[in-house]
Coordinates of C-alpha atoms and ligand atoms in Angstrom, one line a residue:
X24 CA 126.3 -8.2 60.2
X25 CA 125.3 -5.4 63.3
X26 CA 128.8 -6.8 64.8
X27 CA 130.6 -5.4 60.7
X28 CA 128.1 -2.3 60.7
X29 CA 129.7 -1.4 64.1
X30 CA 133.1 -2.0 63.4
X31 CA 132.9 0.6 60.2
X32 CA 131.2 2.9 62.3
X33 CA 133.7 2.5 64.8
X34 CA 136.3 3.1 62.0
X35 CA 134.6 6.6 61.0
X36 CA 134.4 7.5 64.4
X37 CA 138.2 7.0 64.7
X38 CA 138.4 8.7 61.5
X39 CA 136.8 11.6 62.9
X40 CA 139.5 12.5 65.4
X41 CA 138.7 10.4 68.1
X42 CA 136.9 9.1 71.2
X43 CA 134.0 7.8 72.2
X44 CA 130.7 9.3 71.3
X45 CA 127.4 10.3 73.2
X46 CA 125.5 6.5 73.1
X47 CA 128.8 4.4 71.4
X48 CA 130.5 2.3 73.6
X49 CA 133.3 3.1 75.4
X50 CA 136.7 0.9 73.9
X51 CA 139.1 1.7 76.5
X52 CA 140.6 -1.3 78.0
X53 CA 142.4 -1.1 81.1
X54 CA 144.3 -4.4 82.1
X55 CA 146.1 -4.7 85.2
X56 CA 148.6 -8.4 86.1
X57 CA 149.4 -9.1 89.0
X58 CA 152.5 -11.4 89.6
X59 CA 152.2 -14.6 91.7
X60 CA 149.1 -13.2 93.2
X61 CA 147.2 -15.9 94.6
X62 CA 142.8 -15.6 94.3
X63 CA 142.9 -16.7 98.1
X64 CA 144.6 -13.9 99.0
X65 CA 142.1 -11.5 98.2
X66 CA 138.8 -10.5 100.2
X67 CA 136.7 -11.2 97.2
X68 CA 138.0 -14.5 97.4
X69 CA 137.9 -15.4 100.8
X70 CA 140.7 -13.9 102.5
X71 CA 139.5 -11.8 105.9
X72 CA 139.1 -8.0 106.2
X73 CA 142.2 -5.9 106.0
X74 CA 143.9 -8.2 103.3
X75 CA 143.1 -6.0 99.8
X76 CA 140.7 -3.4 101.1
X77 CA 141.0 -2.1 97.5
X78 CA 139.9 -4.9 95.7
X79 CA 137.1 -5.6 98.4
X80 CA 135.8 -2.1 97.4
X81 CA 136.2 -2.9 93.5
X82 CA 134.5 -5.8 93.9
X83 CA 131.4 -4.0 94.7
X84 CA 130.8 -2.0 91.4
X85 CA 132.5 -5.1 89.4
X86 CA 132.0 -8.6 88.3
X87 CA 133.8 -11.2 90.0
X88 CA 134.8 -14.6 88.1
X89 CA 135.2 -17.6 90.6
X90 CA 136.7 -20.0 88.4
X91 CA 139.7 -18.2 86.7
X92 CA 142.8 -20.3 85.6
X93 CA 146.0 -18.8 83.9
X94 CA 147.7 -21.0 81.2
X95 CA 150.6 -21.7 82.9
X96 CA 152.6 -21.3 86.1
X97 CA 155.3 -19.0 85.0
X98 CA 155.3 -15.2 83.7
X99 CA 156.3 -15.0 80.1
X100 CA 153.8 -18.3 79.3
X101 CA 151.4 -17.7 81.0
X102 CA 151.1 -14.0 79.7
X103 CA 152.0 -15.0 76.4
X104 CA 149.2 -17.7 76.3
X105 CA 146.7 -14.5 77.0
X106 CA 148.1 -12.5 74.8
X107 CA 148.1 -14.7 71.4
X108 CA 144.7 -17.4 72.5
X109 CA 147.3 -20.3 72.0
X110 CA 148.6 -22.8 74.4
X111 CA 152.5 -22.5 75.8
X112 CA 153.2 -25.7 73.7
X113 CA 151.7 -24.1 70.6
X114 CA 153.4 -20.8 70.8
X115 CA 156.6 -23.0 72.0
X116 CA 157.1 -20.7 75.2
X117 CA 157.4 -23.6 77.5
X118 CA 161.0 -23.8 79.3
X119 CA 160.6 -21.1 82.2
X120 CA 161.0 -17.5 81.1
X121 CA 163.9 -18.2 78.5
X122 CA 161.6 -19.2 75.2
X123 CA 160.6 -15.7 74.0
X124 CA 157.3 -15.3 71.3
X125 CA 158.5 -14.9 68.1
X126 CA 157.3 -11.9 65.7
X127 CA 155.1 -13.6 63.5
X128 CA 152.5 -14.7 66.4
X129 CA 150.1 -12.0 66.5
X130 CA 149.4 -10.8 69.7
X131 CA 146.1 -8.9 70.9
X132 CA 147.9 -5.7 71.2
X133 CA 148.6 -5.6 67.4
X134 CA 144.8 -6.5 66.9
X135 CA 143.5 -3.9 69.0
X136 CA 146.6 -1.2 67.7
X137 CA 145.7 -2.3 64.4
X138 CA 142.1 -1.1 65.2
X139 CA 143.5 2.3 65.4
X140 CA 143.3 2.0 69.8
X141 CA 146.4 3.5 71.0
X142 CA 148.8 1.1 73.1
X143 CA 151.0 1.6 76.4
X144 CA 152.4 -1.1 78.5
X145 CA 154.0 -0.3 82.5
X146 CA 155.4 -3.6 83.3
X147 CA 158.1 -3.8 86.4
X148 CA 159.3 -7.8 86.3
X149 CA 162.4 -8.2 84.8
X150 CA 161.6 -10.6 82.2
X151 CA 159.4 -8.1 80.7
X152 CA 162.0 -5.9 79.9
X153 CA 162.5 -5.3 76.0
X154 CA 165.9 -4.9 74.5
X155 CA 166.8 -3.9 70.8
X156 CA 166.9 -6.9 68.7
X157 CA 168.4 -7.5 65.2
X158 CA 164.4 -8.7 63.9
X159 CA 162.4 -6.2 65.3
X160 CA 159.7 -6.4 68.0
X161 CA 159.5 -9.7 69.8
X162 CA 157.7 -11.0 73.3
X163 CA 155.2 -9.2 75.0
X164 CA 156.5 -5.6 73.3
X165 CA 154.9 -6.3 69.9
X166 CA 152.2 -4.0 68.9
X167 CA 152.6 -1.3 71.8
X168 CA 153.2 2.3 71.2
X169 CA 154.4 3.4 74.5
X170 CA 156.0 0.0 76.3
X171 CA 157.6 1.5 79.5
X172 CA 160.1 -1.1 81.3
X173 CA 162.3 1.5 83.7
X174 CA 162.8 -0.3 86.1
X175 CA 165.4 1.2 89.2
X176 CA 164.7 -1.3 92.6
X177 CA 166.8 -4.1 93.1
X178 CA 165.8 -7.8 94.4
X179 CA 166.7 -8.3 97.7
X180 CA 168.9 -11.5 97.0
X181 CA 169.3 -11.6 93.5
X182 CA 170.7 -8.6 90.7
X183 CA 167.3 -8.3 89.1
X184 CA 165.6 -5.3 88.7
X185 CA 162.3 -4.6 89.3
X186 CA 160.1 -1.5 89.9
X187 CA 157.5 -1.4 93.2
X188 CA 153.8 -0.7 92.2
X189 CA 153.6 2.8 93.5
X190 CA 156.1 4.1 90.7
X191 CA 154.4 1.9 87.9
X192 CA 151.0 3.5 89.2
X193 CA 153.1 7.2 88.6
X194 CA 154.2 6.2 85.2
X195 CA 150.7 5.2 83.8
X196 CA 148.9 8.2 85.3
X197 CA 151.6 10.6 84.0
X198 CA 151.4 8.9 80.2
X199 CA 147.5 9.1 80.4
X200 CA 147.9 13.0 81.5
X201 CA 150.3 13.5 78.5
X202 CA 148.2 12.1 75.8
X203 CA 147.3 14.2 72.9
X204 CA 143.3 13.1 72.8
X205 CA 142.5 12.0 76.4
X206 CA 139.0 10.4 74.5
X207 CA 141.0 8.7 72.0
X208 CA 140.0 4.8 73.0
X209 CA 143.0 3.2 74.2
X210 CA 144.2 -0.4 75.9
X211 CA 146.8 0.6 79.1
X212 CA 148.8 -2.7 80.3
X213 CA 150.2 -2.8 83.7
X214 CA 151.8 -5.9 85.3
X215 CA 153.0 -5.4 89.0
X216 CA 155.8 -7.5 90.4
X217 CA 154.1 -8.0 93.6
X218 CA 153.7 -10.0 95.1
X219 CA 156.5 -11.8 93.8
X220 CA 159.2 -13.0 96.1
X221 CA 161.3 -12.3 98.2
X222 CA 158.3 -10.7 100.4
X223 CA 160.0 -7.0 101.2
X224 CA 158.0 -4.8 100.1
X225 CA 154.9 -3.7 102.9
X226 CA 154.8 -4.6 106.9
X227 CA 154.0 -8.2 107.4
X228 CA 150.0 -8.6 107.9
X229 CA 149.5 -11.8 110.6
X230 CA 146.4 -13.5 110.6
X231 CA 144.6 -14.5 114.5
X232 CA 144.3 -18.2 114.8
X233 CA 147.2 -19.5 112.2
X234 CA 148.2 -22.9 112.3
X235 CA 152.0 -23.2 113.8
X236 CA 154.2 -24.9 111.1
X237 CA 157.8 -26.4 111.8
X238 CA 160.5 -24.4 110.9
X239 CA 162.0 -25.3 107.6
X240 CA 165.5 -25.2 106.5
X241 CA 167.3 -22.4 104.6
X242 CA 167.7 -23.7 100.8
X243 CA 170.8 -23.0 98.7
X244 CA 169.0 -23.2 95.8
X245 CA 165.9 -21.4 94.4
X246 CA 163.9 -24.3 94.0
X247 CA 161.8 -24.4 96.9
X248 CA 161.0 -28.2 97.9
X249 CA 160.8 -28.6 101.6
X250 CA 162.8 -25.6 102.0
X251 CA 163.3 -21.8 101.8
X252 CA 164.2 -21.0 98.3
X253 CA 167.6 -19.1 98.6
X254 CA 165.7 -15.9 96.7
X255 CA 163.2 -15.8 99.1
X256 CA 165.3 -15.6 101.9
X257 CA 164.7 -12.8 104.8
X258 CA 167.6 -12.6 107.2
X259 CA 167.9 -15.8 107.4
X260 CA 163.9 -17.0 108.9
X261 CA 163.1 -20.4 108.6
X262 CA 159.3 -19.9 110.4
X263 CA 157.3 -20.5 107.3
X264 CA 154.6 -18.3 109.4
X265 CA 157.2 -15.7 108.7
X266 CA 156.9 -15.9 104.9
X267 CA 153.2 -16.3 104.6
X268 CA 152.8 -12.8 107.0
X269 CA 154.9 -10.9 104.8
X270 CA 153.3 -12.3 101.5
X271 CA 149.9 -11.1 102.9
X272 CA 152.3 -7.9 103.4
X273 CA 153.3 -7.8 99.8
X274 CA 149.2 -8.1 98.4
X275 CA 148.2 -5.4 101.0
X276 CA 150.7 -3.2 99.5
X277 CA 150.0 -4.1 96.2
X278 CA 146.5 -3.4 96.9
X279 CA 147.1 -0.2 97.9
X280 CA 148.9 1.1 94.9
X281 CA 145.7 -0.7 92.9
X282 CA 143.7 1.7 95.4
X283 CA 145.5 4.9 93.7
X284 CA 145.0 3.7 90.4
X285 CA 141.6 3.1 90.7
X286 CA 141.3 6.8 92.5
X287 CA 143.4 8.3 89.9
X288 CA 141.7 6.2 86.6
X289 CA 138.0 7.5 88.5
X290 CA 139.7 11.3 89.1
X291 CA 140.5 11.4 85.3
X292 CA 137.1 10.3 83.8
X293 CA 139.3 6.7 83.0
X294 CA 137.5 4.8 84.6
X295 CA 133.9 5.1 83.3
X296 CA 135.3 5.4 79.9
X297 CA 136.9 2.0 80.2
X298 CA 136.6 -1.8 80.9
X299 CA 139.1 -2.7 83.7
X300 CA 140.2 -6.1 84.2
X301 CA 142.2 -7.4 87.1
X302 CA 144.1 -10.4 87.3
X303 CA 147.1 -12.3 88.0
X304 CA 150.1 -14.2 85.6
X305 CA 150.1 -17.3 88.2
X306 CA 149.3 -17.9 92.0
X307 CA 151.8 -19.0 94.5
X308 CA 152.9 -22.2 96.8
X309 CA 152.3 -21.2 100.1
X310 CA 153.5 -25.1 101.3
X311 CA 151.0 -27.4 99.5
X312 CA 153.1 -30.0 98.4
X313 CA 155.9 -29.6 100.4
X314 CA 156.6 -26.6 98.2
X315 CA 157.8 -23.1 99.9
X316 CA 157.0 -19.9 98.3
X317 CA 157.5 -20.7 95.0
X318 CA 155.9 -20.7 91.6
X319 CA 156.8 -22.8 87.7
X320 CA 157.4 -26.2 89.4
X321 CA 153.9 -27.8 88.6
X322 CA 150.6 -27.2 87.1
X323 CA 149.3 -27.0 90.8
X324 CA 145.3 -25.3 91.5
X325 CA 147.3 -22.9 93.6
X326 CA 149.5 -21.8 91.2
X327 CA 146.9 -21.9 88.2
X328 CA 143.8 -20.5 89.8
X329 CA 143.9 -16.8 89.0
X330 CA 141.6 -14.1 90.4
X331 CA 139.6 -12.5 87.7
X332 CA 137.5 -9.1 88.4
X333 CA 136.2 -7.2 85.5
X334 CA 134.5 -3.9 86.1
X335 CA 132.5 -2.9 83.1
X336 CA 132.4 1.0 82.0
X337 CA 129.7 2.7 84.7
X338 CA 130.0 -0.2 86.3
X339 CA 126.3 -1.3 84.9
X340 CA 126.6 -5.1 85.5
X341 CA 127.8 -6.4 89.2
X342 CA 127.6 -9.4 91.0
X343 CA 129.5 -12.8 90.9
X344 CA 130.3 -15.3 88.1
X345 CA 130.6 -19.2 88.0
X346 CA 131.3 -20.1 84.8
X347 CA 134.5 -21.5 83.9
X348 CA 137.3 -18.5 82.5
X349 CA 140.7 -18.9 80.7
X350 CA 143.0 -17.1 79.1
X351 CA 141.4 -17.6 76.1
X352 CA 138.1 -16.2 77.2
X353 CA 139.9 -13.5 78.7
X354 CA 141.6 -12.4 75.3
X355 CA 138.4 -12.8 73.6
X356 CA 137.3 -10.3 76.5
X357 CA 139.7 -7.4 76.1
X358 CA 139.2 -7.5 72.5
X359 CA 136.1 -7.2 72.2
X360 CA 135.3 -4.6 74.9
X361 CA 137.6 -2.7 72.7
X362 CA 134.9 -3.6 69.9
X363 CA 137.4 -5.5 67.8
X364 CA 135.6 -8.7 68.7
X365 CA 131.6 -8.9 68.3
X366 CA 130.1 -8.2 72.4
X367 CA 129.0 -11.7 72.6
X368 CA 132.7 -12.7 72.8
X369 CA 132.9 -10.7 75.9
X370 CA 132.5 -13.1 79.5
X371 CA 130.8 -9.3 80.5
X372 CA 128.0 -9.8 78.1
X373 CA 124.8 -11.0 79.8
X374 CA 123.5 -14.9 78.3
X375 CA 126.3 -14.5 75.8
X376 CA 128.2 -17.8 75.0
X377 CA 131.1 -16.5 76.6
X378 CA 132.9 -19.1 78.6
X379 CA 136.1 -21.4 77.9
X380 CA 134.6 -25.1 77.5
X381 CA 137.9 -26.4 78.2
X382 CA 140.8 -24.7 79.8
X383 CA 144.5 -25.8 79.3
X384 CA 148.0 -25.4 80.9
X385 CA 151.2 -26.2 79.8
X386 CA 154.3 -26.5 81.0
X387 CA 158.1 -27.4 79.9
X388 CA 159.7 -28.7 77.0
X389 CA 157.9 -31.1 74.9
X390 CA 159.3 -34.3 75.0
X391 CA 160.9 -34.1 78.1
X392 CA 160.3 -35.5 81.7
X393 CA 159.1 -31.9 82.7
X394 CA 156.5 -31.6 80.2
X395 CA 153.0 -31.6 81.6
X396 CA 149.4 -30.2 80.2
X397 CA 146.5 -30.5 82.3
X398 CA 143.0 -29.6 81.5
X399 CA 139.8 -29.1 83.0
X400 CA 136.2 -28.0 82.1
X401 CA 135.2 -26.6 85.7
X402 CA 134.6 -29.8 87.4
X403 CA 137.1 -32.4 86.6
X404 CA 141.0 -31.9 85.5
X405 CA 143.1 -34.3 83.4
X406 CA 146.8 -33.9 84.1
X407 CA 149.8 -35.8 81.8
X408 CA 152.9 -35.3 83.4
X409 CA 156.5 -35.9 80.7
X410 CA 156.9 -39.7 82.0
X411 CA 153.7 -40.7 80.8
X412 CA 151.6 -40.9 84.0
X413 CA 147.8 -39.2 83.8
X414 CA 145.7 -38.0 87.1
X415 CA 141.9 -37.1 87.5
X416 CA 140.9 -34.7 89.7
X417 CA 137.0 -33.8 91.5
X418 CA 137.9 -29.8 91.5
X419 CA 133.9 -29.8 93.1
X420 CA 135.0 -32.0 96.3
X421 CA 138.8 -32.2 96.0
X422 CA 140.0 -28.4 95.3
X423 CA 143.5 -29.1 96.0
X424 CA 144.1 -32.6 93.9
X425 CA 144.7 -34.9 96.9
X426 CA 143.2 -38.0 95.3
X427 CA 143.3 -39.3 91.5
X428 CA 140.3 -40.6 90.7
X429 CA 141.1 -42.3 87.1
X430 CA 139.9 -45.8 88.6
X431 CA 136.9 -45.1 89.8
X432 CA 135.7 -42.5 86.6
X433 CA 137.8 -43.9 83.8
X434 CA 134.6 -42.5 81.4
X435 CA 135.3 -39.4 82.9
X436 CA 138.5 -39.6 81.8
X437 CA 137.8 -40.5 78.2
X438 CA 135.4 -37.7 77.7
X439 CA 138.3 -35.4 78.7
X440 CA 141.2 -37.1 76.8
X441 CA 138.5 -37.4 73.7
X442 CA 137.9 -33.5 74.6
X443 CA 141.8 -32.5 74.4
X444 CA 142.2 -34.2 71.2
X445 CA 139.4 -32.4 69.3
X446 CA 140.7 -28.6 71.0
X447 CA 144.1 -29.8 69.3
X448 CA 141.9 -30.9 66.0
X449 CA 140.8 -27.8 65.8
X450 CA 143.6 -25.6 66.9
X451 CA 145.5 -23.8 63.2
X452 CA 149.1 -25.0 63.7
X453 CA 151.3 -22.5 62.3
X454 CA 154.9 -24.4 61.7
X455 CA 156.3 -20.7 61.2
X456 CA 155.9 -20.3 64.7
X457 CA 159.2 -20.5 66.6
X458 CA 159.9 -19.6 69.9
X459 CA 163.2 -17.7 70.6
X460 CA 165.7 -18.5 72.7
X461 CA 166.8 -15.6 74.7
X462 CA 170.4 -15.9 73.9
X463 CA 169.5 -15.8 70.2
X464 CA 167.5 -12.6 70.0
X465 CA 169.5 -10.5 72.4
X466 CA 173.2 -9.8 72.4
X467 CA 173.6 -10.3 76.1
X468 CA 177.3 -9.4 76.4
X469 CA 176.6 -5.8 74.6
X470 CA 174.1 -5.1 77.2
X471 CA 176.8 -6.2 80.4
X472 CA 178.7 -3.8 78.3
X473 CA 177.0 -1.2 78.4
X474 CA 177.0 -1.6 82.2
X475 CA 174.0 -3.8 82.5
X476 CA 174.8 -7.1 84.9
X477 CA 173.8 -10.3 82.6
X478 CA 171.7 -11.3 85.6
X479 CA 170.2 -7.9 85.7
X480 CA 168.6 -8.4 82.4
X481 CA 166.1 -10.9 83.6
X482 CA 167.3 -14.0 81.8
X483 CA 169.3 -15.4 85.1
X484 CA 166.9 -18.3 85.9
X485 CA 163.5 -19.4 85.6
Ligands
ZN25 ZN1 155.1 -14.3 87.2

C-alpha cells in the first residue's frame, strides 16, 4: 500500500516538471557492463594493488556482492537475461549472439521509460549495434530514448567495430550535459568492450611471482581449446603469460575510463543523485580447462561469476555482501532503485528479502548437444549438459568444479533438480515469445550496401 502511495506520488512529482525533491528518493540509475570482465581481476576481488585502482576506490563508499553470477556466458544472453528476468532458454536467445529478443518481451528499460524515467544507452560491442528493422525496436534498443551505438575502432584481427571506453565515457557525459532537466530521474546504460579480446588496448600489467606456462600454439580458428584463438592473436605470441599481462592491461585501462566517469558523474551532482551499479556480461577463460582467452564455450565459474558493486545515492550503506546475486536480483535492483519496484526488491535494502534463491544459466540451442543449464543456490551447482550427463559441484570447497560430487550427495542433487522444476513451475511461459534470428530482422546485404562490411555489423560469429 506505502510501496502504491509512493508510486502516485512519484507520478505527481514527475508531473510537476521533474526531478527529485528535498527528502524523495533519488531514481536515477546509472548501470555500467563490462565485457568479459572477470571478478578476479579486480582489487575488490582479490587481484593485487595497481590492477583497477578505480574500482578499489569505489569499493570504499559502495557495496560489494561476493557471489554474483550472470545468466550466461555470452553478451546478447547474458544481457538479455538481465534485462527481461527470464532465463536464455525462455526468452530463446540461446545460440551465441545470433538469436535476437523479440519485441513483445518487455524489457526493464520500457518499465522504467514507461515510469516516465528518461532512457540512454552508450554501448561500444558490435553486437549491440541497432539497425532499422521492418517491426520496429528489437534486442537490447527497446525502450531507450537516446541508444548511442557509434562505434569508429576496428578489432585488431577481425572487421568488427568497436568503440574504446574513453570515447563511450565522452559520449555519456556530453548527453547528460545536454539534457533539458539535469534533475529529471533518468537510467544511463553503458557497456564497455573491454576487456574483450584481442588484448590491445592499455600496456601489459605483469604480475611478480607468476607461474611460467608452456607456450601454446597459434589457433586457426577462434575457438580457443588448447590454443590461441586466431582473434586473439598478438603478433604472433604463443606465451600464454603474454596474454594474461595484457588482459590485466585491458581492465587497468578500463578502470581508468571507469575512473573519469566516476569523477565526471561526482563533478555533475550524478552521482549522489543516482544508484550506480557495476558489473560485467560474462568473465573470461584465462586457461582453466585447457581453454585460452575465450568466453561462450561452457557454463564455467570463470566465465559466469560476475563482479557486482552497487554504490547507493550518498553512498549511505558500505561494506561487503554474501548473499547469493543474479540477474534476476539485479533487474529487480535497478527497477526498483528507480522506484518502479517496492525498496524491498532492491539487494541494497537492509534485512530486505532481496536475494536470488536459485540462480540459473543457460546456454545453446535446446535440444541439441550444446545445450546446457546449470544452477546453483550459493553452495552447490547442478549442471545438465545437451547429451544428458548431470555434475554436482561444492562451490564452498571446490570453486573451480574439479570434482562431481553426485555419488556421494545424490540428496543434494534431488533437492536441486526438485528446486529447478518448481522455478520452471512457476516461471509464465509466454509462447508469443520468439527469438529472432539475425538474418530475419535485418536486411544484411542493404547495410554491405551502404558500405557497411557484413562482418562489420557484428553478426560474423559467436
Ligand atoms: Zn560479452
Amino acid at each position: 500500500m506505502d510501496w502504491l502511495l509512493g508510486c502516485a506520488l512519484g507520478a505527481l512529482a514527475l508531473s510537476c516538471g521533474g526531478g527529485p525533491r528535498d527528502g524523495e528518493p533519488s531514481r536515477s540509475v546509472v548501470l555500467v557492463t563490462c565485457d568479459t570482465l572477470r571478478r578476479d581481476a579486480l582489487e575488490p576481488y582479490g587481484a593485487p594493488a595497481g590492477c583497477s585502482p578505480s574500482l578499489a576506490r569505489l569499493a570504499e563508499e559502495a557495496l560489494v556482492f561476493e557471489d554474483a553470477w550472470s545468466g550466461a556466458s555470452s553478451t546478447l544472453p547474458a544481457l538479455s537475461s538481465l534485462f527481461t528476468r527470464r532465463t536464455p532458454d525462455e526468452l530463446g536467445v540461446t545460440a551465441g549472439n545470433r538469436l535476437l529478443l523479440g519485441p513483445e518481451v518487455v524489457t526493464l528499460t520500457e518499465r522504467l521509460s514507461e515510469a516516465g524515467i528518461e532512457t540512454a544507452a552508450f554501448v561500444s560491442n558490435a553486437v549491440l549495434r541497432r539497425f532499422p528493422t521492418p517491426i520496429g525496436e528489437v534486442a537490447l534498443a527497446q525502450g531507450f530514448e537516446h541508444y548511442d551505438d557509434r562505434m569508429a575502432a576496428k578489432e585488431r584481427n577481425r572487421r568488427l567495430l568497436e568503440r574504446n571506453a574513453p570515447d563511450t565515457v565522452r559520449a555519456a557525459l556530453d548527453w547528460l550535459d545536454a539534457r533539458e532537466d539535469p534533475l529529471r530521474p533518468s537510467f544511463l546504460w553503458l557497456h564497455f568492450i573491454e576487456p574483450h579480446g584481442p588484448y590491445t588496448s592499455g600496456e601489459p600489467l605483469e604480475l611478480e611471482g607468476e607461474e611460467p606456462t608452456a607456450e601454446l600454439p597459434l589457433g586457426t580458428t577462434d575457438r580457443g581449446l588448447g590454443e590461441i584463438p586466431r582473434y586473439q592473436d598478438l603478433g604472433g605470441e604463443r606465451d600464454p603469460a603474454a596474454y594474461r599481462a595484457a588482459y590485466r592491461g585491458e581492465v587497468r585501462y578500463l578502470d581508468a575510463a571507469i575512473g573519469d566517469l566516476l569523477e565526471g558523474l561526482r563533478t555533475r551532482g550524478h552521482l549522489d543523485r543516482s544508484t550506480f551499479v557495476l558489473s560485467a556480461d560474462h568473465g573470461e577463460s584465462l586457461g582453466e580447462r585447457d581453454w585460452w582467452f575465450t568466453h561462450g564455450q561452457s557454463l564455467a565459474p570463470e566465465l559466469v561469476r560476475v563482479p557486482l558493486i552497487v554504490r547507493v545515492p550518498g553512498a549511505t550503506i558500505r561494506g561487503r555482501r554474501a548473499g547469493l546475486v543474479g540477474p534476476f536480483a539485479l533487474h529487480d535492483t535497478l527497477l526498483s532503485s528507480a522506484g518502479v519496484l517496492p525498496p524491498e526488491r532492491s539487494v541494497t535494502t537492509p534485512g530486505a528479502e532481496h536475494w536470488d534463491p536459485l540462480v540459473v544459466q543457460q546456454r545453446g540451442r535446446p535440444g541439441t548437444a550444446t545445450h546446457e543449464t546449470a544452477v546453483t543456490d550459493g553452495r552447490f551447482r547442478l549442471t545438465w549438459d545437451g547429451a544428458g550427463g548431470e555434475r554436482l559441484t561444492d562451490l564452498w570447497s571446490d570453486p573451480a568444479e574439479e570434482r562431481d560430487l553426485r555419488s556421494q550427495r545424490p540428496g543434494v542433487a534431488d533437492r536441486l533438480r526438485e528446486r529447478f522444476r518448481g522455478f520452471g513451475e512457476q516461471r509464465r511461459v509466454l509462447p508469443e515469445v520468439r527469438a529472432l534470428h539475425v538474418n530475419d530482422v535485418f536486411d544484411l546485404r542493404a547495410a554491405a550496401q551502404h558500405g557497411r562490411e557484413l562482418e562489420a555489423l557484428g553478426y560474423g560469429g559467436d
